Amino acid sequence: MGFDAKITNESWREVLSDELTKPYLKELKKTLIQEKQHYTIYPQEENIFNAYNTTDFENVKVVILGQDPYHGPNQAHGLAFSVLNGVQHPPSLVNIFKELSDDIGCTYPKTSELTFWAKQGVFLLNAVLSVRAANAASHQGLGWEQFTDATIQAISENKEHVVFILWGRPAQMKEKLIDSRKHLILKAPHPSPLSSYRGFFGSKPFSKTNAYLIANNKTPINWCLS
């Protein structure tokens, strides 16, 4: 049983060329092959690197950082916080959409997929790119964090005027990887029901992002999904 997930986007393969050859990724691949023999893994293999394959490195304007993929059936498809259509909106996504409506007046979306954002340059990155079914955080510590940390650093070092949206403490621990002198960092509590009322609601990430992009001569994001 093999493991065929790969970054097909040449812009990312070039930026991460050194990282992609490091031994820890080969070990991670071996571990995931073993995991597949005993567990259902999400997202499906072809979607593990969906964030990279959907948003070209050159087009990245915004980074929204999540923790690990949703662990329920037919949910995760490789974009942080995004869920395949036809599945009930998870609570965190419900709260993101509520803030979207309150912040910039978008109609609450029927869709649960955020591909429309990703194609505009919103890089929806989870710190960990896979998970066992029904077992949250089960693939933490396997090596994904090293890879996604390198990804964040590559964006910080090679680009200017990117907005990094860090929701919750785990995401905010990545702040040290980002050069705040040339990027905007927006921090707020996580949108989960446990913390959303502690400052996520009213944080206005969408309008603040667009104001910064416009101020730096970049096309703003069309956040409205319906």
Tab-separated table of N, CA and C in Angstrom, residues 124-191:
chain	number	residue	atom	x	y	z
A	124	LEU	N	-5.297	28.534	3.069
A	124	LEU	CA	-6.010	27.936	4.203
A	124	LEU	C	-5.220	26.735	4.708
A	125	LEU	N	-4.275	27.007	5.589
A	125	LEU	CA	-3.278	26.017	6.003
A	125	LEU	C	-3.572	25.469	7.388
A	126	ASN	N	-3.646	24.161	7.501
A	126	ASN	CA	-3.641	23.508	8.816
A	126	ASN	C	-2.206	23.222	9.234
A	127	ALA	N	-1.922	23.341	10.533
A	127	ALA	CA	-0.584	23.031	11.039
A	127	ALA	C	-0.245	21.560	10.858
A	128	VAL	N	-1.262	20.702	10.919
A	128	VAL	CA	-1.134	19.257	10.697
A	128	VAL	C	-2.063	18.910	9.542
A	129	LEU	N	-1.578	18.134	8.584
A	129	LEU	CA	-2.319	17.964	7.331
A	129	LEU	C	-3.115	16.667	7.230
A	130	SER	N	-3.099	15.847	8.268
A	130	SER	CA	-3.885	14.605	8.238
A	130	SER	C	-4.341	14.260	9.645
A	131	VAL	N	-5.292	13.327	9.731
A	131	VAL	CA	-5.846	12.943	11.031
A	131	VAL	C	-6.514	11.580	10.894
A	132	ARG	N	-6.521	10.791	11.970
A	132	ARG	CA	-7.322	9.567	11.990
A	132	ARG	C	-8.802	9.926	12.129
A	133	ALA	N	-9.645	9.133	11.505
A	133	ALA	CA	-11.079	9.321	11.652
A	133	ALA	C	-11.464	9.273	13.126
A	134	ALA	N	-12.304	10.220	13.523
A	134	ALA	CA	-12.888	10.269	14.869
A	134	ALA	C	-11.848	10.398	15.978
A	135	ASN	N	-10.675	10.928	15.644
A	135	ASN	CA	-9.611	11.027	16.645
A	135	ASN	C	-8.834	12.320	16.429
A	136	ALA	N	-9.382	13.402	16.947
A	136	ALA	CA	-8.769	14.716	16.758
A	136	ALA	C	-7.334	14.743	17.264
A	137	ALA	N	-6.493	15.465	16.524
A	137	ALA	CA	-5.094	15.692	16.901
A	137	ALA	C	-4.247	14.421	16.895
A	138	SER	N	-4.740	13.354	16.289
A	138	SER	CA	-4.041	12.070	16.326
A	138	SER	C	-2.765	12.049	15.483
A	139	HIS	N	-2.587	12.994	14.578
A	139	HIS	CA	-1.361	13.034	13.780
A	139	HIS	C	-0.452	14.193	14.155
A	140	GLN	N	-0.713	14.806	15.306
A	140	GLN	CA	0.235	15.791	15.806
A	140	GLN	C	1.538	15.095	16.182
A	141	GLY	N	2.639	15.769	15.940
A	141	GLY	CA	3.935	15.240	16.334
A	141	GLY	C	4.556	14.239	15.380
A	142	LEU	N	3.923	14.023	14.222
A	142	LEU	CA	4.480	13.076	13.246
A	142	LEU	C	5.487	13.733	12.303
A	143	GLY	N	5.502	15.050	12.275
A	143	GLY	CA	6.404	15.765	11.363
A	143	GLY	C	5.726	16.848	10.546
A	144	TRP	N	4.405	16.829	10.510
A	144	TRP	CA	3.695	17.850	9.725
A	144	TRP	C	4.036	19.259	10.204
A	145	GLU	N	4.157	19.429	11.523
A	145	GLU	CA	4.387	20.775	12.051
A	145	GLU	C	5.692	21.363	11.514
A	146	GLN	N	6.719	20.531	11.363
A	146	GLN	CA	7.984	21.034	10.823
A	146	GLN	C	7.785	21.525	9.393
A	147	PHE	N	6.997	20.783	8.634
A	147	PHE	CA	6.770	21.156	7.238
A	147	PHE	C	5.940	22.428	7.126
A	148	THR	N	4.881	22.518	7.913
A	148	THR	CA	4.031	23.709	7.799
A	148	THR	C	4.701	24.937	8.425
A	149	ASP	N	5.536	24.746	9.436
A	149	ASP	CA	6.328	25.868	9.955
A	149	ASP	C	7.262	26.406	8.859
A	150	ALA	N	7.887	25.488	8.124
A	150	ALA	CA	8.761	25.911	7.021
A	150	ALA	C	7.972	26.657	5.954
A	151	THR	N	6.738	26.238	5.753
A	151	THR	CA	5.863	26.913	4.786
A	151	THR	C	5.580	28.345	5.234
A	152	ILE	N	5.243	28.515	6.510
A	152	ILE	CA	4.952	29.857	7.035
A	152	ILE	C	6.193	30.743	6.925
A	153	GLN	N	7.346	30.185	7.257
A	153	GLN	CA	8.587	30.959	7.168
A	153	GLN	C	8.894	31.358	5.730
A	154	ALA	N	8.627	30.449	4.800
A	154	ALA	CA	8.885	30.749	3.378
A	154	ALA	C	8.015	31.902	2.898
A	155	ILE	N	6.764	31.910	3.336
A	155	ILE	CA	5.882	33.020	2.969
A	155	ILE	C	6.389	34.315	3.582
A	156	SER	N	6.723	34.258	4.869
A	156	SER	CA	7.190	35.456	5.563
A	156	SER	C	8.457	36.027	4.926
A	157	GLU	N	9.392	35.148	4.578
A	157	GLU	CA	10.695	35.600	4.092
A	157	GLU	C	10.655	36.064	2.637
A	158	ASN	N	9.815	35.436	1.830
A	158	ASN	CA	9.862	35.666	0.383
A	158	ASN	C	8.774	36.583	-0.154
A	159	LYS	N	7.853	36.989	0.709
A	159	LYS	CA	6.769	37.850	0.265
A	159	LYS	C	6.663	39.082	1.161
A	160	GLU	N	5.872	40.060	0.726
A	160	GLU	CA	5.623	41.253	1.523
A	160	GLU	C	4.128	41.517	1.600
A	161	HIS	N	3.717	42.128	2.699
A	161	HIS	CA	2.344	42.596	2.869
A	161	HIS	C	1.317	41.464	2.756
A	162	VAL	N	1.622	40.368	3.438
A	162	VAL	CA	0.664	39.267	3.572
A	162	VAL	C	-0.035	39.420	4.928
A	163	VAL	N	-1.319	39.098	4.969
A	163	VAL	CA	-2.065	39.132	6.227
A	163	VAL	C	-2.087	37.715	6.807
A	164	PHE	N	-1.601	37.564	8.029
A	164	PHE	CA	-1.636	36.288	8.731
A	164	PHE	C	-2.731	36.363	9.795
A	165	ILE	N	-3.750	35.512	9.660
A	165	ILE	CA	-4.871	35.489	10.592
A	165	ILE	C	-4.679	34.297	11.527
A	166	LEU	N	-4.442	34.593	12.802
A	166	LEU	CA	-4.113	33.569	13.786
A	166	LEU	C	-5.224	33.511	14.822
A	167	TRP	N	-6.040	32.473	14.745
A	167	TRP	CA	-7.168	32.298	15.663
A	167	TRP	C	-6.833	31.232	16.695
A	168	GLY	N	-6.795	31.612	17.961
A	168	GLY	CA	-6.530	30.657	19.031
A	168	GLY	C	-5.056	30.537	19.355
A	169	ARG	N	-4.781	29.995	20.532
A	169	ARG	CA	-3.407	29.947	21.039
A	169	ARG	C	-2.462	29.117	20.172
A	170	PRO	N	-2.860	27.909	19.713
A	170	PRO	CA	-1.917	27.150	18.876
A	170	PRO	C	-1.483	27.910	17.626
A	171	ALA	N	-2.419	28.580	16.971
A	171	ALA	CA	-2.063	29.369	15.786
A	171	ALA	C	-1.165	30.536	16.177
A	172	GLN	N	-1.454	31.163	17.305
A	172	GLN	CA	-0.693	32.342	17.715
A	172	GLN	C	0.726	31.995	18.135
A	173	MET	N	0.967	30.719	18.467
A	173	MET	CA	2.337	30.292	18.762
A	173	MET	C	3.228	30.346	17.517
A	174	LYS	N	2.608	30.423	16.338
A	174	LYS	CA	3.372	30.510	15.087
A	174	LYS	C	3.810	31.945	14.783
A	175	GLU	N	3.384	32.885	15.606
A	175	GLU	CA	3.707	34.297	15.338
A	175	GLU	C	5.210	34.516	15.225
A	176	LYS	N	5.982	33.749	15.975
A	176	LYS	CA	7.438	33.926	15.972
A	176	LYS	C	8.058	33.610	14.616
A	177	LEU	N	7.328	32.922	13.752
A	177	LEU	CA	7.832	32.573	12.421
A	177	LEU	C	7.604	33.677	11.393
A	178	ILE	N	6.888	34.722	11.799
A	178	ILE	CA	6.421	35.744	10.858
A	178	ILE	C	7.117	37.072	11.153
A	179	ASP	N	7.598	37.734	10.109
A	179	ASP	CA	8.239	39.042	10.239
A	179	ASP	C	7.143	40.117	10.263
A	180	SER	N	6.850	40.614	11.458
A	180	SER	CA	5.758	41.581	11.608
A	180	SER	C	6.109	42.957	11.043
A	181	ARG	N	7.369	43.152	10.668
A	181	ARG	CA	7.746	44.446	10.088
A	181	ARG	C	7.246	44.599	8.655
A	182	LYS	N	6.988	43.473	7.994
A	182	LYS	CA	6.538	43.585	6.600
A	182	LYS	C	5.235	42.842	6.322
A	183	HIS	N	4.609	42.320	7.366
A	183	HIS	CA	3.319	41.642	7.222
A	183	HIS	C	2.376	42.114	8.324
A	184	LEU	N	1.092	41.886	8.117
A	184	LEU	CA	0.093	42.180	9.146
A	184	LEU	C	-0.313	40.886	9.840
A	185	ILE	N	-0.273	40.885	11.167
A	185	ILE	CA	-0.698	39.731	11.957
A	185	ILE	C	-1.978	40.110	12.699
A	186	LEU	N	-3.042	39.379	12.442
A	186	LEU	CA	-4.318	39.590	13.129
A	186	LEU	C	-4.556	38.409	14.067
A	187	LYS	N	-4.715	38.710	15.362
A	187	LYS	CA	-4.910	37.657	16.357
A	187	LYS	C	-6.272	37.811	17.024
A	188	ALA	N	-6.905	36.671	17.284
A	188	ALA	CA	-8.190	36.659	17.986
A	188	ALA	C	-8.385	35.268	18.574
A	189	PRO	N	-9.312	35.114	19.531
A	189	PRO	CA	-9.646	33.773	20.004
A	189	PRO	C	-10.138	32.886	18.860
A	190	HIS	N	-10.073	31.595	19.080
A	190	HIS	CA	-10.523	30.627	18.080
A	190	HIS	C	-12.032	30.744	17.889
A	191	PRO	N	-12.527	30.499	16.666
A	191	PRO	CA	-13.976	30.599	16.431
A	191	PRO	C	-14.810	29.454	16.983
